[in-house]
Amino acid sequence: MSDPILFQQFLIHLPENNFKVDYRRYYPSLTESDKDYEMIILAASRFPFPSPSKMTLAEKDFLVKYVTDGGILVSLYSNEENDRIILNELLDSLDVPVRIEGKAIHDQVNGYKSTLLPSAYYLDPPMLQVHKETPPGNGVEKIFGGRAFSLLVDKGENISIPVTSFETSMRLKELDENAGIKSTEGIYSGGPYANAVMAVAKAGKGFIILLPRYLINMNGWTTRWSDKPVIPTGFLQENEKFEKNFIKYLSSLLKKENVFVPFNPITRWDNLKGFQDKPVNVVLEKSELAITPPPDVNDSLKYNFETGRELNINNQSLKELVTGKIRSAFFGMDNQSANAAGLEKTCKYLNDAGFNLIEAPLQASTYKGLENDSAKKAFIKDLRFTLSVLKKYNLKLLAGPNLPNPDYFKTKSYSKTASIDGVENGSPSPLDIKYWNDAVRPIAIELAKLSNEFPNTLLGSFNDMELYGFESLTITEAFSFDYLTYNEFVERKKTFLQNRNQYDEALNVLPHLRFDWLKKNGLLKIYFSTLEDAVAAMAKQLDVEVRKINPGFVWSFYTPGIPQSWYYKGLWKGLSSPERPVLLITYEGRGKQQVDYLASDGIYLVHCPGLLMNTLNGNEWRECLSGFALNENGYWLFPGYSMLMDENWKYGRNDWSILQPPDELFKILKETNEMIESRSRK
């Protein structure tokens, strides 16, 4: 039970080790029949995310008996308070001396008090620095699990803390001093400067394994924790190697091999004294478990990544960018005619440094520019001026709005998305045709016309999809239960529901009960696939209209990570094909496997991972950007204006300041881009 990213990049290795696996994404609850599984993995964000309540006390009671009788429970804890409390009760019932702490870790330098938002895309590698000779009283007492929680571990003969020195799991680069004993599986049994990756406990005849949410920066977010060295990007080979080795470790537990060696490197054992949960506004549900899950709720595990579908890009400019690797930066491009000298400076810098593409959100001017004919003329005139300057420097541009823009949409009467508890979050429903006709269609048409005027400069539209000012960074499955969206499902599946004698019942389900009703009846899978088809049809209609103006029009998007919900999958399914892929920029350094997986479902993407300008320093740029270009389709940097700081630059973290003098940064970027371009020609 997990987010798709965990399946696609981690759990996919289970069948490789002869596991027979059921991946139950669409029924995120345990049932009585689950006692027959030898292992249960409750992975982060039990579907859908976020949820006001996931685990129940009935599930806790079931798992106590399951583990005691010999089952293996693997829990990748998320920052859901309800789950944390119930898991702690589970650990207490099993006499496992581990507790999940609810305190937030505050990084004074970065300024983040927890994860940026409760989503899969803003997490740090969850690591603990373990030192062999730690002075008494100063021992490390927490296994960090992202910024939102930590594990407290007390001494016990039935506790083991496997550690690793794979570089992708480290926050500190002191790897050469590791003196641990490496097992054949790549799991370390001890040694200085290794990192703890999980807590394993014997309980009755079984085991319980607690892992922080993403093990080792699974999605490859590149970040820096305070003033420490940069966390290596997740595309390194060691990352997948560790994931495979961890599956081997689980396999060894199942085979009853002697892989459990009690090991606890922590030297302070007073962690649990006085520990108590003080939940605020959390009501634990008792509930009852179903006997068996409904039929047809499992996802397929049959995809073979070796047979990924090849792109056959017909837009020559995009094809050249992908072939030579995209080297891009994120710049605001509003009202550039009022800053002609600044635009020239920017373009010259980017051209000299070897960049070839700009992603430009036109947040300030796009919607205002289409309010009336006079404003439209001024908007088009300014953008035409910008394009003429970019053309002179042989730079490509993707331009457009952020969707949705709260300042623009808050006055509109669109249908709003509603979460599984029936509460609207203010974001326009993706299935509201008024939203498409008002916010998406007019801008795309104007950009298509301009791209005909500047065919090798303006490639198409760039759509910033981060939901600024709303509850979640992206529209997830959890925000899919408003009247318009739900009724789309009911009407599209009217005959299907009538044949099940459920149509009238479906019509009358209240918003806050819709998720539970769909889950109980085994309809979540068909619900979200129906919504995906609906948004794909709307997107295809828009795509056909735009391509009548410019057949080579390129759609591009920014999202914090590679989202897997019905909205984005349907959107990109309707806009893409092997000949006309969507260009997606995210912060995920390990996107290729997800991109290949989506291609098997008819969604074709060109993916470029991104980096924050205040993250890397010195040769870290070369290592990271060249790695992105080698494993993905290129890279993008944010915010671009940080490159153009003058000699008065100052070291900073919260103001996007770069970490080295501007002339040094220019030199390393130029050298790196030249290396990437040269390598792509071979």
XYZ file of C-alpha atoms in Angstrom:
682
model
C 0.000 0.000 0.000
C 1.898 3.055 -1.176
C 2.345 6.072 -3.383
C 3.164 5.109 -6.973
C 6.677 6.569 -6.702
C 7.547 4.014 -4.034
C 6.293 1.208 -6.210
C 7.985 2.462 -9.364
C 11.390 3.133 -7.832
C 11.618 0.750 -4.908
C 8.974 -1.939 -4.554
C 9.396 -2.914 -8.209
C 12.465 -4.854 -7.040
C 10.326 -7.244 -4.998
C 9.355 -9.531 -7.927
C 13.007 -9.597 -8.989
C 13.683 -11.487 -5.756
C 10.914 -14.029 -6.369
C 8.324 -12.320 -4.223
C 4.726 -12.811 -5.257
C 3.385 -9.335 -4.649
C -0.007 -7.689 -4.486
C 0.214 -3.907 -4.854
C -3.019 -2.615 -3.353
C -3.105 1.066 -4.030
C -6.866 1.393 -4.340
C -7.966 -0.161 -1.074
C -5.752 1.441 1.586
C -7.033 -0.586 4.526
C -6.096 -3.898 6.058
C -8.533 -6.811 5.983
C -8.798 -10.022 7.982
C -7.578 -12.073 5.006
C -4.275 -10.160 5.001
C -3.076 -12.514 7.741
C -2.173 -14.907 4.925
C 0.571 -12.604 3.618
C 4.091 -13.331 4.852
C 4.928 -9.619 4.726
C 2.874 -6.426 4.780
C 4.446 -3.150 3.665
C 2.560 -0.046 4.753
C 4.444 2.501 2.690
C 4.382 6.261 3.050
C 1.161 8.068 2.244
C -1.371 5.323 2.173
C -3.549 6.313 -0.729
C -4.875 8.933 -1.209
C -2.808 11.715 0.266
C -3.470 13.671 2.404
C -6.048 11.970 4.566
C -7.418 13.109 7.915
C -7.340 9.533 9.179
C -5.608 6.468 7.800
C -4.776 3.765 10.328
C -7.425 2.593 12.779
C -7.238 0.914 16.166
C -8.688 -2.216 14.586
C -5.724 -2.284 12.213
C -3.370 -1.915 15.165
C -4.950 -4.900 16.923
C -4.732 -6.924 13.710
C -1.035 -6.075 13.241
C -0.150 -6.970 16.844
C -1.459 -10.493 16.269
C -0.022 -10.639 12.748
C 3.548 -9.874 13.873
C 3.302 -11.987 17.017
C 2.247 -14.975 14.914
C 5.254 -14.627 12.615
C 4.400 -11.967 10.052
C 6.823 -9.259 8.941
C 5.552 -5.670 9.044
C 7.456 -2.971 7.174
C 6.292 0.561 7.915
C 7.537 3.622 6.062
C 6.082 6.236 8.339
C 4.654 9.450 6.934
C 4.017 12.634 8.915
C 0.380 11.799 9.555
C -0.286 12.427 13.258
C -3.033 9.835 13.421
C -0.685 7.153 12.092
C 2.149 8.170 14.392
C 0.034 7.721 17.500
C -1.384 4.367 16.410
C 2.025 3.059 15.357
C 3.408 4.027 18.775
C 0.580 2.091 20.423
C 1.434 -0.846 18.169
C 5.099 -0.694 19.199
C 4.121 -0.516 22.859
C 1.829 -3.530 22.512
C 4.681 -5.520 20.938
C 7.179 -4.401 23.631
C 9.369 -2.829 20.970
C 11.498 -0.056 22.563
C 11.101 2.393 19.684
C 8.831 5.419 19.510
C 8.052 7.850 16.713
C 8.570 11.369 17.952
C 6.265 14.120 16.770
C 8.636 17.049 17.175
C 9.538 19.100 14.137
C 13.182 19.605 13.245
C 13.878 23.273 12.657
C 16.716 24.252 10.359
C 17.560 27.848 11.267
C 19.577 28.384 8.105
C 17.101 27.043 5.585
C 14.220 28.396 7.607
C 12.081 25.282 7.251
C 10.279 24.124 10.392
C 9.216 20.838 8.871
C 8.646 19.486 5.422
C 7.662 22.438 3.249
C 4.249 20.934 2.794
C 2.898 17.470 3.473
C 3.845 16.050 0.113
C 6.214 13.501 -1.341
C 8.450 16.023 -3.001
C 10.100 18.068 -0.259
C 11.862 15.511 1.893
C 15.454 15.119 2.989
C 17.234 11.801 3.247
C 16.293 10.471 6.672
C 19.624 9.881 8.328
C 21.400 9.601 11.661
C 25.129 10.130 12.011
C 26.515 7.159 13.954
C 29.987 7.551 15.500
C 31.938 4.608 16.872
C 33.582 6.494 19.718
C 31.077 8.997 21.008
C 31.824 10.654 24.379
C 29.517 9.377 27.126
C 26.469 11.552 27.510
C 26.766 12.989 24.019
C 25.526 10.037 22.017
C 23.291 10.505 19.025
C 19.810 9.563 20.107
C 17.630 10.046 17.053
C 17.258 8.534 13.650
C 16.185 11.480 11.544
C 13.231 10.774 9.300
C 12.915 13.940 7.285
C 12.210 17.207 9.059
C 8.882 16.157 10.470
C 9.705 13.327 12.861
C 12.389 11.109 14.335
C 12.633 7.659 15.871
C 13.576 7.334 19.532
C 15.323 4.029 20.192
C 15.951 2.502 23.610
C 18.290 -0.350 24.460
C 17.029 -3.863 23.858
C 18.323 -7.266 22.859
C 15.662 -7.536 20.182
C 16.601 -4.258 18.477
C 18.941 -3.923 15.529
C 19.826 -0.755 13.633
C 21.371 -1.617 10.275
C 23.487 1.195 8.885
C 24.949 2.031 5.514
C 27.799 4.081 4.117
C 26.424 4.389 0.595
C 27.110 7.967 -0.360
C 23.521 8.663 -1.342
C 22.420 8.047 2.223
C 24.930 10.417 3.780
C 24.633 13.991 4.893
C 28.300 14.304 5.821
C 31.167 13.385 3.539
C 33.273 11.414 6.001
C 32.893 8.152 4.152
C 36.550 7.213 3.767
C 36.864 6.700 7.507
C 34.171 4.046 7.592
C 35.493 0.980 9.357
C 32.316 -1.040 9.406
C 31.954 -4.576 8.164
C 30.108 -4.631 4.873
C 27.793 -7.533 4.256
C 27.211 -8.997 0.809
C 23.864 -7.210 0.741
C 25.444 -3.802 1.204
C 23.938 -3.347 4.667
C 26.536 -2.322 7.234
C 26.570 -3.802 10.705
C 28.461 -0.967 12.291
C 31.371 1.409 12.130
C 32.008 5.111 12.433
C 30.478 7.599 10.049
C 27.836 5.254 8.782
C 24.178 6.203 8.711
C 21.314 4.360 10.294
C 18.585 3.588 7.808
C 16.030 1.660 9.826
C 15.176 0.036 13.123
C 14.470 -3.711 13.057
C 12.860 -5.431 16.031
C 11.972 -9.006 16.854
C 8.465 -9.289 18.245
C 7.023 -12.701 19.029
C 7.699 -14.913 16.022
C 7.847 -12.005 13.592
C 9.642 -8.761 12.842
C 8.699 -5.124 12.599
C 10.844 -2.856 10.436
C 10.543 0.913 10.767
C 11.952 3.073 8.011
C 11.822 6.807 7.544
C 9.707 7.787 4.619
C 12.064 7.640 1.677
C 15.037 5.608 2.817
C 17.750 7.397 0.850
C 16.327 10.391 -0.974
C 14.505 8.163 -3.402
C 13.242 10.941 -5.642
C 16.642 12.596 -5.925
C 15.815 16.003 -4.477
C 19.158 17.799 -4.254
C 19.444 19.942 -1.157
C 21.814 21.217 1.506
C 21.126 20.845 5.196
C 22.212 24.101 6.822
C 25.926 24.673 6.211
C 26.783 20.993 5.738
C 28.040 19.590 2.427
C 25.424 19.066 -0.232
C 23.329 15.927 -0.098
C 24.322 13.929 -3.177
C 21.710 13.697 -5.868
C 19.653 10.558 -5.983
C 20.516 9.525 -9.518
C 23.771 7.899 -8.424
C 23.956 4.173 -8.989
C 24.355 3.506 -5.274
C 20.752 4.570 -4.712
C 19.201 1.792 -6.761
C 21.857 -0.592 -5.473
C 20.792 0.125 -1.917
C 17.123 -0.346 -2.756
C 17.831 -3.737 -4.315
C 19.984 -4.751 -1.363
C 17.271 -3.761 1.063
C 14.837 -6.035 -0.751
C 17.426 -8.819 -0.433
C 17.527 -8.071 3.284
C 13.753 -8.474 3.502
C 14.009 -11.674 1.479
C 16.561 -13.037 3.959
C 14.205 -12.324 6.843
C 11.453 -14.216 5.057
C 13.758 -17.165 4.455
C 14.620 -17.210 8.170
C 18.285 -16.724 7.351
C 20.590 -15.414 10.069
C 20.488 -11.753 9.088
C 19.212 -10.338 12.378
C 22.208 -9.319 14.467
C 21.324 -7.155 17.472
C 23.218 -3.906 16.981
C 22.482 -0.569 18.549
C 25.167 2.124 18.204
C 23.375 4.656 20.389
C 25.082 5.273 23.725
C 22.303 7.055 25.609
C 19.461 4.825 26.674
C 17.127 7.252 28.407
C 15.180 8.196 25.302
C 11.879 6.649 26.306
C 11.847 7.752 29.937
C 8.790 9.893 30.362
C 7.857 9.677 26.691
C 4.177 10.216 26.107
C 1.997 11.238 23.218
C -0.176 14.285 23.641
C -2.363 14.221 20.549
C -4.216 17.407 19.747
C -7.549 17.161 17.937
C -6.863 13.578 16.843
C -9.701 11.115 17.347
C -8.550 7.531 16.901
C -11.106 5.412 15.075
C -11.869 1.849 16.130
C -13.656 0.741 12.962
C -13.889 -2.892 11.869
C -11.833 -4.719 9.293
C -13.477 -6.164 6.228
C -13.043 -9.908 5.754
C -11.468 -9.472 2.304
C -10.779 -6.495 0.031
C -13.185 -5.863 -2.852
C -12.239 -7.452 -6.198
C -10.108 -5.644 -8.775
C -8.363 -3.228 -6.400
C -4.763 -4.264 -7.095
C -2.392 -2.528 -9.499
C -0.289 -4.447 -11.980
C 3.320 -5.309 -11.192
C 4.060 -6.651 -14.660
C 5.734 -3.612 -16.228
C 9.210 -4.259 -17.629
C 11.378 -1.137 -17.628
C 13.627 -2.635 -20.290
C 10.835 -2.201 -22.829
C 10.241 1.531 -22.343
C 8.737 3.290 -25.333
C 10.962 5.462 -27.498
C 10.094 9.046 -28.404
C 10.012 10.158 -32.024
C 9.917 13.946 -31.596
C 8.758 15.817 -34.700
C 9.417 19.370 -33.466
C 12.949 19.922 -34.749
C 13.835 22.582 -32.162
C 12.737 20.394 -29.252
C 14.456 17.392 -30.805
C 17.732 19.314 -31.010
C 17.387 20.429 -27.387
C 16.786 16.879 -26.183
C 19.597 15.473 -28.325
C 22.071 18.091 -27.096
C 20.569 18.041 -23.592
C 18.399 20.829 -22.241
C 20.414 23.399 -20.290
C 17.834 25.801 -18.977
C 17.015 28.416 -16.387
C 13.803 29.734 -14.879
C 13.358 33.495 -15.425
C 10.411 35.829 -15.018
C 9.861 37.592 -18.353
C 7.181 40.172 -17.578
C 7.358 43.645 -19.157
C 10.838 43.196 -20.593
C 10.454 46.127 -22.990
C 10.697 48.380 -19.937
C 14.032 46.785 -19.061
C 15.729 46.346 -22.431
C 19.266 46.639 -21.054
C 18.561 44.043 -18.391
C 17.134 41.640 -20.950
C 20.217 42.035 -23.163
C 22.464 41.352 -20.165
C 20.497 38.242 -19.240
C 20.512 36.832 -22.763
C 24.216 37.500 -23.273
C 25.072 35.794 -19.976
C 22.992 32.727 -20.777
C 24.338 32.450 -24.309
C 27.957 32.864 -23.206
C 27.485 30.320 -20.409
C 26.078 27.710 -22.779
C 22.382 27.689 -21.868
C 19.856 26.965 -24.604
C 16.382 27.350 -23.074
C 14.440 29.677 -20.776
C 11.269 28.709 -18.912
C 9.424 31.945 -18.269
C 6.351 32.301 -16.073
C 4.482 35.448 -17.114
C 2.628 35.617 -13.839
C 2.165 39.357 -13.584
C 1.047 40.093 -17.110
C -0.568 37.024 -18.634
C -4.106 37.295 -17.309
C -4.193 41.081 -17.172
C -2.902 41.104 -20.718
C -5.993 39.303 -21.940
C -8.609 41.344 -20.081
C -9.428 43.508 -23.110
C -8.199 44.269 -26.627
C -6.005 47.167 -25.548
C -4.306 45.130 -22.829
C -3.875 42.208 -25.216
C -2.092 44.380 -27.774
C 0.297 45.690 -25.113
C 0.929 42.171 -23.790
C 1.643 40.744 -27.249
C 3.828 43.713 -28.165
C 5.988 43.263 -25.069
C 6.322 39.524 -25.575
C 7.197 40.061 -29.232
C 10.005 42.410 -28.152
C 11.312 39.806 -25.693
C 11.304 37.134 -28.380
C 13.226 39.329 -30.803
C 16.044 39.726 -28.257
C 16.114 36.015 -27.416
C 16.254 35.190 -31.114
C 19.378 37.311 -31.501
C 21.129 35.195 -28.857
C 19.808 31.871 -30.189
C 17.868 31.127 -27.004
C 14.619 29.150 -26.948
C 11.664 30.175 -24.800
C 8.696 28.458 -23.199
C 6.348 31.015 -21.671
C 3.018 31.088 -19.911
C 1.073 31.386 -16.663
C 1.024 29.598 -13.367
C -2.135 27.513 -13.146
C -3.974 28.286 -11.043
C -3.011 31.789 -9.936
C -4.749 32.520 -6.617
C -4.757 36.288 -7.092
C -6.594 35.842 -10.363
C -8.872 32.949 -9.488
C -10.067 34.046 -6.068
C -12.626 36.345 -7.683
C -13.880 33.662 -10.080
C -16.896 31.440 -9.543
C -15.374 28.163 -10.658
C -16.249 24.858 -9.073
C -13.628 24.291 -6.372
C -11.842 21.072 -5.524
C -12.894 19.354 -2.294
C -10.832 17.002 -0.144
C -11.986 13.626 1.106
C -13.529 15.277 4.165
C -15.740 17.366 1.868
C -13.939 20.670 2.478
C -13.153 22.916 -0.496
C -9.544 24.075 -0.729
C -10.110 27.015 -3.103
C -8.356 25.610 -6.149
C -10.443 25.431 -9.350
C -11.734 22.001 -10.242
C -9.750 20.643 -13.213
C -13.005 19.478 -14.803
C -14.667 22.903 -14.826
C -14.841 23.858 -18.518
C -15.209 27.522 -17.524
C -11.749 27.370 -15.965
C -10.252 25.919 -19.142
C -11.974 28.437 -21.396
C -10.980 31.349 -19.187
C -7.511 30.475 -17.928
C -5.957 27.979 -20.320
C -7.391 28.220 -23.826
C -6.969 31.986 -24.593
C -3.327 32.056 -23.493
C -2.426 28.894 -25.379
C -3.982 30.243 -28.577
C -2.087 33.542 -28.379
C 1.177 31.718 -27.707
C 0.527 29.371 -30.627
C 0.118 32.357 -32.938
C 3.327 33.956 -31.666
C 5.225 30.688 -31.961
C 4.444 30.736 -35.685
C 6.075 34.171 -35.891
C 9.141 32.993 -33.932
C 9.277 29.271 -34.843
C 12.780 28.592 -33.514
C 12.512 30.859 -30.486
C 9.079 30.480 -28.884
C 8.503 26.742 -28.740
C 5.198 26.769 -26.893
C 3.606 27.311 -23.504
C 5.098 26.921 -20.049
C 2.589 26.271 -17.272
C 3.599 26.596 -13.638
C 1.371 24.062 -11.878
C 2.412 24.622 -8.261
C -0.662 25.666 -6.307
C 0.672 28.702 -4.488
C -1.456 29.726 -1.544
C -3.451 26.502 -1.388
C -3.448 23.498 0.896
C -1.344 21.243 -1.287
C 1.373 21.897 -3.854
C -0.415 19.686 -6.343
C -3.925 18.405 -6.906
C -3.791 14.905 -5.482
C -6.385 12.175 -5.341
C -7.370 13.581 -1.968
C -8.790 16.690 -3.653
C -11.235 14.987 -5.973
C -14.610 14.922 -4.267
C -16.380 18.169 -5.170
C -19.817 17.977 -6.777
C -18.644 18.614 -10.328
C -15.858 16.023 -10.226
C -17.893 13.376 -8.439
C -20.910 13.866 -10.707
C -18.643 13.471 -13.749
C -17.896 9.960 -12.532
C -21.523 9.148 -11.715
C -22.785 10.221 -15.132
C -19.948 8.652 -17.136
C -20.477 5.362 -15.304
C -24.268 5.546 -15.053
C -24.912 2.230 -16.818
C -22.129 0.536 -14.870
C -23.585 1.734 -11.560
C -27.129 0.833 -12.588
C -26.026 -2.698 -13.371
C -24.654 -2.885 -9.827
C -27.864 -1.336 -8.410
C -25.784 1.529 -7.010
C -26.673 4.499 -9.221
C -29.338 6.028 -6.964
C -27.189 5.442 -3.911
C -24.194 7.069 -5.618
C -26.214 10.177 -6.458
C -27.054 10.803 -2.816
C -23.678 10.289 -1.140
C -22.627 13.463 0.706
C -19.207 15.008 -0.097
C -17.504 14.019 3.157
C -18.659 10.394 2.754
C -17.766 9.889 -0.911
C -14.255 8.536 -0.424
C -15.343 5.987 2.171
C -18.322 4.933 0.027
C -16.133 4.441 -3.027
C -13.525 2.535 -1.014
C -16.076 0.290 0.680
C -17.559 -0.650 -2.688
C -14.204 -1.198 -4.376
C -14.753 1.715 -6.766
C -11.713 3.910 -6.126
C -9.754 2.478 -9.033
C -12.515 3.015 -11.588
C -13.352 6.394 -10.031
C -9.928 7.878 -10.602
C -9.460 6.244 -14.007
C -12.787 7.762 -15.085
C -11.687 11.222 -13.960
C -8.384 10.718 -15.767
C -10.261 9.931 -18.981
C -12.433 13.017 -18.526
C -9.559 15.471 -18.159
C -7.660 13.727 -20.982
C -10.603 14.355 -23.312
C -10.659 18.056 -22.399
C -6.901 18.337 -22.858
C -7.035 16.559 -26.224
C -9.708 18.970 -27.437
C -7.496 21.928 -26.502
C -4.458 20.303 -28.087
C -6.290 19.766 -31.390
C -7.392 23.410 -31.454
C -3.901 24.742 -30.728
C -2.206 22.462 -33.269
C -4.479 23.768 -35.999
C -2.589 27.032 -35.465
C 0.872 25.511 -34.953
C 1.316 21.736 -35.447
C 4.704 21.861 -33.702
C 3.460 23.552 -30.525
C 5.232 22.317 -27.359
C 3.412 21.959 -24.056
C 5.590 22.291 -20.970
C 4.877 22.232 -17.245
C 6.498 22.698 -13.865
C 5.412 20.653 -10.870
C 7.460 20.167 -7.662
C 7.711 16.440 -8.365
C 6.401 14.016 -10.958
C 2.776 13.762 -9.857
C 0.812 10.571 -10.265
C -2.763 11.698 -9.697
C -5.587 11.469 -12.235
C -5.472 15.191 -13.063
C -1.874 15.346 -14.273
C -1.897 11.909 -15.871
C -5.062 12.761 -17.768
C -3.803 16.212 -18.706
C -0.541 14.925 -20.137
C -2.187 11.923 -21.742
C -4.409 14.300 -23.697
C -1.559 16.636 -24.657
C 1.216 14.158 -25.474
C 2.227 11.450 -27.919
C 5.551 9.819 -28.855
C 5.896 12.463 -31.573
C 4.800 15.368 -29.354
C 5.933 14.737 -25.757
C 5.230 17.151 -22.935
C 8.302 18.819 -21.402
C 8.182 18.513 -17.617
C 10.505 20.189 -15.137
C 10.523 19.093 -11.501
C 12.949 18.827 -8.600
C 13.234 15.047 -8.928
C 16.738 13.951 -9.806
C 15.602 10.381 -10.437
C 12.733 10.836 -12.833
C 13.653 8.488 -15.654
C 12.139 5.373 -14.160
C 8.834 7.119 -13.468
C 8.833 8.690 -16.939
C 9.379 5.282 -18.535
C 6.621 3.812 -16.421
C 4.170 6.555 -17.416
C 5.019 5.971 -21.082
C 3.637 2.455 -20.715
C 0.322 4.143 -19.883
C 0.325 6.434 -22.916
C 1.865 9.480 -21.200
C 4.975 10.778 -22.963
C 7.310 13.150 -21.153
C 10.672 14.816 -21.619
C 11.907 15.346 -18.060
C 14.453 17.804 -16.657
C 15.333 17.852 -12.942
C 15.840 21.219 -11.284
C 18.156 22.777 -8.743
C 17.893 25.772 -6.453
C 20.634 28.314 -7.096
C 21.436 28.551 -3.376
C 22.236 24.857 -3.074
C 25.468 23.973 -4.869
C 29.012 25.256 -4.629
C 32.195 24.742 -6.637
C 32.603 21.389 -8.362
C 29.256 20.229 -6.985
C 27.731 22.007 -9.997
C 29.695 19.916 -12.467
C 28.919 16.641 -10.720
C 25.225 17.327 -10.356
C 24.353 18.973 -13.688
C 26.360 16.512 -15.746
C 24.658 13.690 -13.859
C 21.233 15.106 -14.647
C 22.169 15.435 -18.314
C 23.513 11.888 -18.394
C 20.523 10.238 -16.751
C 17.685 12.575 -17.722
C 16.946 14.987 -20.602
C 18.842 17.925 -19.128
C 18.390 20.296 -16.204
C 16.910 23.627 -15.131
C 17.981 26.175 -12.507
C 15.848 28.361 -10.237
C 15.785 31.297 -9.857
C 17.761 32.379 -12.891
C 18.329 35.910 -11.684
C 20.642 34.587 -8.948
C 23.269 34.000 -11.646
C 23.347 37.690 -12.446
C 24.353 38.962 -9.019
C 27.099 41.582 -9.090
C 30.243 41.928 -7.002
C 28.139 42.976 -4.001
C 26.703 39.475 -3.678
C 26.399 38.036 -0.181
C 26.305 34.456 1.020
C 22.733 33.632 1.857
C 20.151 30.873 2.086
C 16.748 32.479 2.268
C 17.195 35.167 -0.379
C 18.320 32.807 -3.166
C 21.896 34.068 -2.989
C 24.517 31.924 -4.671
C 27.244 30.292 -2.576
C 30.288 31.542 -4.475
C 31.341 34.748 -6.258
C 29.477 35.360 -9.546
C 32.588 35.088 -11.729
C 33.412 31.676 -10.260
C 29.834 30.525 -10.821
C 29.869 31.673 -14.451
C 33.101 29.811 -15.112
C 31.916 26.513 -13.655
C 28.538 26.728 -15.422
C 30.191 27.488 -18.757
C 32.661 24.614 -18.392
C 29.912 22.227 -17.327
C 27.617 23.166 -20.212
C 30.458 22.769 -22.707
C 31.209 19.326 -21.287
C 27.537 18.308 -21.483
C 27.195 19.518 -25.068
C 30.423 17.835 -26.145
C 29.416 14.553 -24.534
C 26.001 14.613 -26.216
C 27.617 14.799 -29.665
C 29.551 11.564 -29.209
